[in-house]
Amino acid sequence: MTPQLDALLDTLAAYPATDDAACFTLPPAAYTDPDLYALEVERIFRREWLIVGRTSDVARPGDWFTIDVLDDPILVVRGTDGQVRAFSNVCRHRYMPVALEKKGNDRRFVCAYHGWVYGTDGRLVAAPLMEGSLGFDRARCGLPQYRLEQWQGFLFINLDDDAAPLAPQMAEADARLESYRSAELVTGLAYDTIWEGNWKLATENGMEYYHHMGLHGRTLEAMLPAAGAHMEPAPASGRFAHSRCPYADRAAAAERVARRHASRFDEADATSSYAMGLFPNISLALTPDSNNWLSFLPMGPGRTRVIGGYLLPENLQYGDPETAARRNALIHEVNEEDAQATWRLQQVMASSKAAPGPLNVREGTVAQFYKYLGRTLAPERVAAMPAAAQ
Ligand code: FES
Ligand SMILES: [Fe+2]
């Protein structure tokens, strides 16, 4: 182990026993160190449930899309039997990606190299001219499958075949999200882009409202002022962190929500934006009328694939086109501001004088994210800390 990784793991292990309000940012090296990144891949991304899209992305039988998760090319498809499955998008003959495009609708997949044919259930249904091949057994040449679960309208996959099921881990989050009914929302705007920065910078950014007053000073601050942001109590499961930011005009928000949703939302939810950071890499920013989600998939220490979408109730999606265009332009601008910040931060992470700074009390979500990292990346060291009982 390098001295740098050793020091980083010591730092991470100290977070769980530190008050949220006493936490400092991670050291700059946490965002660049290749060995820490390798450990994150092994202990986080190869083990945790990761969002790859929405159930509505594969609404009809035969709908499919492809996505790379780390080094694994994945084909998600709704079979002609109605089941959604995730397969390895690598041909069982000589490795050609079976689906070469980003998405489509098909009854079968024909490999572009030698024409092997797979069904939407992953089975190999035909392989031309294979007579005489002694090792060929069609039944053994189906596409390998990944674990897939659906939650709140999202599709999750897991690279670990032995991972614990997702649903039980989400019980606390489900209770908190119930009134938002995210599974019923439709995608008004989808993103799929690359941010030039470490996945943790992107994830932290999606967890706090404090940056409204700086980064989103022209776009969000007037509507959702950072000063009012505050933490929600940390969940017992440690599976997520959450905070909220009340609207500047709470009366108007309450009136709007009462008109559209009767009494489904309590007053706090009706008059504020609510952010849930689901560990390791998911950001949900909810209002009674929307869920702006982002999932950050690392492509290396300094590069992150960002997929996400702005979800809203179906009856609002097809409202006044001018309002929709204005809304989409605002969401796009806000995302660009966040992308720029991630890039700017990454640029200075090798600075010899850069040093951890104190977190704001509105950034307790970030502190809890660091605690998750400590527990997950350095569990042995956390257990050996004096306050290990917590
Ligand atoms: S690699 Fe797919 S058919 Fe040969
Ligand atoms: Fe932001």
Coordinates of C-alpha atoms and ligand atoms in Angstrom, one line a residue:
M1 CA 0.0 0.0 0.0
T2 CA 1.3 3.5 -0.8
P3 CA 1.8 6.0 2.0
Q4 CA -0.8 8.2 0.3
L5 CA -3.5 5.5 0.3
D6 CA -2.6 4.6 3.9
A7 CA -3.0 8.2 5.0
L8 CA -6.3 8.6 3.0
L9 CA -7.8 5.5 4.7
D10 CA -6.8 6.8 8.1
T11 CA -8.6 10.1 7.3
L12 CA -11.7 8.3 6.0
A13 CA -11.8 6.1 9.1
A14 CA -12.0 9.1 11.4
Y15 CA -15.2 10.5 9.9
P16 CA -17.7 8.1 11.5
A17 CA -16.7 9.2 15.0
T18 CA -16.8 12.9 14.1
D19 CA -19.8 15.2 14.5
D20 CA -21.2 16.2 11.2
A21 CA -20.7 19.8 12.1
A22 CA -17.0 19.2 12.9
C23 CA -16.2 17.5 9.6
F24 CA -13.8 18.9 7.1
T25 CA -13.7 18.1 3.3
L26 CA -11.8 15.1 2.1
P27 CA -8.1 15.7 1.3
P28 CA -7.5 16.7 -2.3
A29 CA -5.7 13.4 -3.0
A30 CA -9.0 11.6 -2.3
Y31 CA -10.1 12.9 -5.7
T32 CA -7.1 11.9 -7.7
D33 CA -5.3 8.9 -6.1
P34 CA -5.5 5.9 -8.4
D35 CA -5.2 3.4 -5.6
L36 CA -8.1 4.9 -3.7
Y37 CA -10.0 4.8 -6.9
A38 CA -9.2 1.1 -7.4
L39 CA -10.5 0.5 -3.9
E40 CA -13.7 2.4 -4.6
V41 CA -14.3 0.3 -7.7
E42 CA -13.7 -2.9 -5.7
R43 CA -15.5 -2.1 -2.5
I44 CA -18.3 0.2 -3.7
F45 CA -19.0 0.0 -7.4
R46 CA -18.5 -3.7 -7.8
R47 CA -20.8 -4.4 -4.8
E48 CA -23.5 -1.7 -4.6
W49 CA -26.8 -1.4 -6.5
L50 CA -26.4 1.2 -9.2
I51 CA -29.1 3.1 -11.2
V52 CA -28.8 2.5 -15.0
G53 CA -32.1 4.1 -16.1
R54 CA -35.8 4.3 -15.6
T55 CA -38.4 1.5 -16.1
S56 CA -40.1 3.7 -18.6
D57 CA -36.9 3.5 -20.8
V58 CA -38.0 -0.1 -21.5
A59 CA -41.7 0.4 -21.5
R60 CA -42.7 -2.0 -24.3
P61 CA -41.7 -5.7 -24.9
G62 CA -38.5 -5.7 -27.0
D63 CA -37.4 -2.2 -25.8
W64 CA -33.7 -2.2 -24.9
F65 CA -30.8 0.1 -24.1
T66 CA -27.1 -0.3 -23.6
I67 CA -24.9 1.2 -20.9
D68 CA -21.3 0.7 -19.7
V69 CA -20.9 0.3 -15.9
L70 CA -17.2 0.4 -15.1
D71 CA -15.8 -2.1 -17.6
D72 CA -19.0 -4.0 -18.1
P73 CA -21.0 -3.4 -21.2
I74 CA -24.7 -4.1 -20.3
L75 CA -27.8 -4.7 -22.3
V76 CA -31.0 -4.0 -20.5
V77 CA -34.1 -5.4 -22.3
R78 CA -37.7 -6.0 -21.6
G79 CA -38.3 -9.4 -22.9
T80 CA -41.3 -10.4 -25.1
D81 CA -42.5 -12.1 -21.9
G82 CA -42.7 -8.7 -20.2
Q83 CA -39.7 -9.2 -17.8
V84 CA -36.9 -6.7 -17.6
R85 CA -33.4 -8.2 -17.5
A86 CA -29.8 -7.0 -17.7
F87 CA -27.4 -9.0 -19.8
S88 CA -23.7 -8.9 -20.6
N89 CA -23.6 -7.2 -24.0
V90 CA -20.7 -9.4 -25.1
C91 CA -21.3 -12.2 -27.6
R92 CA -20.6 -15.7 -26.4
H93 CA -18.7 -16.5 -29.6
R94 CA -15.8 -14.1 -30.0
Y95 CA -16.8 -11.1 -27.8
M96 CA -18.5 -8.7 -30.2
P97 CA -21.0 -6.4 -28.5
V98 CA -24.3 -8.0 -29.3
A99 CA -26.2 -4.6 -29.4
L100 CA -24.1 -1.9 -31.0
E101 CA -26.5 1.0 -30.7
K102 CA -27.6 2.9 -27.6
K103 CA -31.3 1.8 -27.7
G104 CA -33.9 0.2 -29.8
N105 CA -36.8 -2.3 -30.0
D106 CA -36.2 -5.8 -31.3
R107 CA -37.5 -9.3 -31.0
R108 CA -34.0 -10.7 -31.2
F109 CA -30.4 -9.6 -31.3
V110 CA -28.2 -10.7 -34.2
C111 CA -24.5 -10.4 -33.6
A112 CA -22.8 -8.2 -36.3
Y113 CA -19.7 -10.4 -36.4
H114 CA -20.8 -13.9 -37.3
G115 CA -24.6 -13.7 -37.0
W116 CA -25.3 -15.6 -33.8
V117 CA -28.9 -14.8 -32.7
Y118 CA -30.1 -14.2 -29.1
G119 CA -33.6 -13.8 -27.8
T120 CA -34.8 -11.0 -25.6
D121 CA -34.5 -13.6 -22.7
G122 CA -30.8 -13.9 -23.5
R123 CA -30.9 -17.4 -24.9
L124 CA -28.9 -18.2 -28.0
V125 CA -31.6 -19.2 -30.5
A126 CA -29.4 -19.7 -33.6
A127 CA -25.7 -20.0 -34.6
P128 CA -25.0 -20.3 -38.3
L129 CA -22.9 -23.2 -39.6
M130 CA -21.8 -24.5 -36.2
E131 CA -22.1 -28.1 -37.2
G132 CA -18.9 -30.0 -36.5
S133 CA -17.8 -27.6 -33.7
L134 CA -17.0 -30.0 -30.9
G135 CA -17.3 -27.5 -28.0
F136 CA -20.6 -26.0 -29.1
D137 CA -23.6 -26.4 -26.9
R138 CA -26.3 -23.9 -27.7
A139 CA -27.9 -24.2 -24.3
R140 CA -24.6 -23.1 -22.7
C141 CA -24.1 -20.0 -24.9
G142 CA -26.8 -17.7 -23.5
L143 CA -25.8 -14.2 -22.5
P144 CA -24.8 -14.0 -18.9
Q145 CA -27.2 -12.1 -16.7
Y146 CA -26.7 -9.4 -14.1
R147 CA -28.9 -8.9 -11.0
L148 CA -31.6 -6.2 -11.7
E149 CA -34.1 -4.7 -9.4
Q150 CA -36.7 -1.9 -9.9
W151 CA -37.3 0.7 -7.2
Q152 CA -39.4 3.9 -7.4
G153 CA -39.4 3.6 -11.2
F154 CA -35.6 3.2 -11.4
L155 CA -33.7 0.3 -12.8
F156 CA -30.8 -0.8 -10.7
I157 CA -28.2 -3.4 -11.5
N158 CA -25.5 -5.0 -9.4
L159 CA -22.2 -6.3 -10.7
D160 CA -22.0 -8.7 -7.7
D161 CA -24.1 -11.8 -8.2
D162 CA -24.1 -12.4 -4.5
A163 CA -25.2 -8.9 -3.4
A164 CA -28.0 -8.6 -0.8
P165 CA -31.3 -7.7 -2.4
L166 CA -32.0 -3.9 -2.9
A167 CA -35.6 -3.6 -1.7
P168 CA -35.0 -4.3 2.0
Q169 CA -32.2 -1.8 2.1
M170 CA -34.6 0.9 0.9
A171 CA -37.4 0.6 3.5
E172 CA -36.4 3.8 5.2
A173 CA -36.1 5.7 2.0
D174 CA -39.4 4.3 0.8
A175 CA -41.2 5.6 3.9
R176 CA -39.7 9.0 3.4
L177 CA -40.5 9.2 -0.4
E178 CA -44.0 7.7 -0.3
S179 CA -45.9 10.9 -0.9
Y180 CA -43.7 11.8 -3.9
R181 CA -44.8 8.7 -5.9
S182 CA -41.7 8.8 -8.1
A183 CA -42.6 5.6 -9.9
E184 CA -45.6 7.4 -11.5
L185 CA -43.6 10.3 -12.8
V186 CA -42.5 10.5 -16.5
T187 CA -39.3 11.8 -17.9
G188 CA -39.6 15.4 -19.1
L189 CA -35.9 15.8 -19.9
A190 CA -33.1 13.2 -19.9
Y191 CA -29.4 13.7 -19.6
D192 CA -26.5 11.5 -20.4
T193 CA -23.2 13.3 -20.4
I194 CA -19.6 13.3 -19.0
W195 CA -18.4 15.6 -16.3
E196 CA -14.6 16.0 -16.1
G197 CA -14.2 15.4 -12.4
N198 CA -14.1 12.7 -9.7
W199 CA -17.5 11.0 -9.0
K200 CA -17.3 12.1 -5.4
L201 CA -17.2 15.8 -6.3
A202 CA -20.3 15.4 -8.4
T203 CA -22.1 13.3 -5.7
E204 CA -21.3 15.8 -2.9
N205 CA -22.5 18.7 -5.1
G206 CA -25.9 16.9 -5.6
M207 CA -26.4 16.6 -1.8
E208 CA -26.4 20.1 -0.5
Y209 CA -28.2 23.4 -1.1
Y210 CA -25.5 25.7 0.4
H211 CA -24.1 26.2 -3.1
H212 CA -27.3 27.8 -4.3
M213 CA -26.0 31.2 -3.1
G214 CA -22.8 30.9 -5.1
L215 CA -22.9 28.6 -8.0
H216 CA -26.6 28.9 -8.7
G217 CA -26.8 32.6 -7.7
R218 CA -28.5 33.5 -11.0
T219 CA -30.6 30.4 -11.4
L220 CA -31.9 28.9 -8.2
E221 CA -31.0 31.1 -5.2
A222 CA -34.0 33.5 -5.5
M223 CA -36.4 30.6 -5.6
L224 CA -34.6 28.4 -3.1
P225 CA -32.4 30.5 -0.9
A226 CA -29.4 28.6 0.6
A227 CA -29.8 30.4 4.0
G228 CA -33.0 28.4 4.8
A229 CA -31.5 25.0 4.0
H230 CA -31.3 22.5 6.8
M231 CA -30.6 18.9 7.6
E232 CA -33.1 16.2 8.2
P233 CA -32.3 13.6 10.9
A234 CA -29.8 11.0 9.7
P235 CA -31.6 7.7 8.9
A236 CA -30.8 4.7 11.1
S237 CA -29.8 2.6 8.0
G238 CA -27.0 5.0 7.0
R239 CA -28.2 4.2 3.5
F240 CA -28.7 7.9 2.5
A241 CA -28.5 11.5 3.7
H242 CA -31.1 14.1 3.3
S243 CA -31.8 17.8 3.7
R244 CA -34.4 20.3 2.6
C245 CA -34.5 23.9 1.3
P246 CA -37.8 25.9 1.8
Y247 CA -39.1 28.0 -1.1
A248 CA -38.6 31.8 -0.7
D249 CA -42.4 32.1 -1.4
R250 CA -43.8 29.4 0.8
A251 CA -47.4 30.6 0.6
A252 CA -47.4 30.3 -3.2
A253 CA -45.8 26.9 -3.1
A254 CA -48.4 25.7 -0.5
E255 CA -51.3 27.1 -2.6
R256 CA -49.9 25.4 -5.8
V257 CA -49.5 22.0 -4.1
A258 CA -52.9 22.2 -2.5
R259 CA -54.5 22.8 -5.9
R260 CA -52.6 20.0 -7.6
H261 CA -52.3 17.3 -4.9
A262 CA -55.0 18.0 -2.3
S263 CA -53.5 17.1 1.1
R264 CA -51.0 14.4 -0.1
F265 CA -48.0 16.4 1.1
D266 CA -47.4 17.7 4.6
E267 CA -46.6 21.4 5.0
A268 CA -42.8 20.9 5.0
D269 CA -42.8 18.9 1.9
A270 CA -45.3 21.2 0.2
T271 CA -43.2 24.3 0.8
S272 CA -39.7 23.1 0.2
S273 CA -37.3 21.2 -2.1
Y274 CA -36.1 17.9 -0.6
A275 CA -32.8 16.3 -1.4
M276 CA -31.9 12.7 -0.8
G277 CA -28.4 11.5 -1.5
L278 CA -28.6 7.8 -1.9
F279 CA -25.2 6.2 -1.3
P280 CA -23.0 5.7 -3.1
N281 CA -23.7 7.9 -6.1
I282 CA -27.3 9.0 -6.5
S283 CA -28.9 12.4 -6.1
L284 CA -32.6 12.9 -5.9
A285 CA -33.9 16.5 -5.7
L286 CA -37.6 16.4 -5.2
T287 CA -40.5 18.8 -5.1
P288 CA -44.2 17.8 -5.0
D289 CA -44.2 18.2 -8.8
S290 CA -40.8 16.8 -9.8
N291 CA -37.8 14.6 -9.2
N292 CA -34.6 15.7 -10.6
W293 CA -32.3 12.6 -10.4
L294 CA -28.6 12.1 -11.2
S295 CA -26.5 9.0 -11.1
F296 CA -22.7 9.4 -11.2
L297 CA -20.8 6.4 -12.7
P298 CA -17.1 6.7 -12.5
M299 CA -15.0 6.3 -15.6
G300 CA -11.7 6.8 -13.8
P301 CA -10.5 9.1 -11.0
G302 CA -11.0 12.3 -13.0
R303 CA -14.0 11.5 -15.2
T304 CA -17.6 10.7 -14.5
R305 CA -20.5 9.5 -16.7
V306 CA -23.6 11.4 -15.6
I307 CA -27.1 10.0 -16.3
G308 CA -30.2 11.5 -15.0
G309 CA -33.5 13.1 -15.8
Y310 CA -36.1 15.6 -14.7
L311 CA -39.3 13.6 -13.8
L312 CA -42.7 15.1 -13.5
P313 CA -46.4 14.1 -13.4
E314 CA -47.7 13.1 -16.8
N315 CA -50.4 15.8 -16.8
L316 CA -47.8 18.6 -16.3
Q317 CA -45.4 17.2 -19.0
Y318 CA -47.8 18.1 -21.8
G319 CA -48.8 21.5 -20.4
D320 CA -48.0 24.9 -22.0
P321 CA -45.0 24.3 -24.3
E322 CA -43.5 27.7 -23.5
T323 CA -43.4 26.8 -19.8
A324 CA -41.9 23.4 -20.6
A325 CA -39.2 25.0 -22.7
R326 CA -38.4 27.6 -20.0
R327 CA -38.2 24.8 -17.4
N328 CA -36.0 22.6 -19.5
A329 CA -33.6 25.6 -20.3
L330 CA -33.3 26.3 -16.5
I331 CA -32.6 22.6 -15.7
H332 CA -30.0 22.5 -18.4
E333 CA -28.3 25.7 -17.1
V334 CA -28.3 24.4 -13.5
N335 CA -26.7 21.1 -14.6
E336 CA -24.1 23.0 -16.6
E337 CA -23.3 25.1 -13.5
D338 CA -22.8 21.9 -11.5
A339 CA -20.7 20.3 -14.3
Q340 CA -18.5 23.4 -14.5
A341 CA -18.0 23.3 -10.7
T342 CA -17.0 19.6 -10.8
W343 CA -14.5 20.4 -13.6
R344 CA -13.0 23.5 -11.8
L345 CA -12.6 21.5 -8.6
Q346 CA -10.8 18.6 -10.3
Q347 CA -8.4 21.0 -12.0
V348 CA -6.9 22.2 -8.7
M349 CA -6.8 18.9 -6.8
A350 CA -3.1 18.4 -7.4
S351 CA -2.3 21.8 -5.9
S352 CA 0.4 21.5 -3.2
K353 CA -1.3 24.1 -1.0
A354 CA -4.9 22.9 -1.3
A355 CA -6.1 21.7 2.1
P356 CA -9.4 20.4 3.6
G357 CA -11.9 23.1 4.8
P358 CA -14.7 23.1 7.4
L359 CA -18.1 22.0 6.2
N360 CA -21.2 24.3 6.7
V361 CA -24.0 22.9 9.0
R362 CA -26.1 22.7 5.8
E363 CA -23.6 20.2 4.4
G364 CA -24.2 17.5 7.0
T365 CA -25.3 15.3 4.1
V366 CA -21.7 15.6 2.7
A367 CA -20.3 14.7 6.2
Q368 CA -22.6 11.6 6.2
F369 CA -21.4 10.7 2.7
Y370 CA -17.8 10.8 4.0
K371 CA -18.9 8.6 6.9
Y372 CA -20.3 6.1 4.4
L373 CA -17.0 6.2 2.5
G374 CA -15.1 5.5 5.7
R375 CA -17.3 2.6 6.7
T376 CA -17.2 1.1 3.2
L377 CA -13.6 1.7 2.2
A378 CA -11.8 1.3 5.6
P379 CA -14.1 -0.9 7.8
E380 CA -11.2 -2.5 9.6
R381 CA -9.8 0.9 10.6
V382 CA -13.2 2.3 11.6
A383 CA -13.7 -0.7 13.9
A384 CA -10.3 -0.1 15.5
M385 CA -11.1 3.6 16.2
P386 CA -11.7 4.5 19.9
A387 CA -15.4 5.5 19.3
A388 CA -16.0 2.3 17.3
A389 CA -19.2 1.6 19.2
Q390 CA -21.1 4.1 17.1
Ligands
FES1 S1 -18.6 -12.7 -32.1 FE1 -20.8 -12.8 -32.2 S2 -21.2 -14.2 -33.7 FE2 -19.0 -14.2 -33.6
FE2 FE -26.2 22.3 -8.0

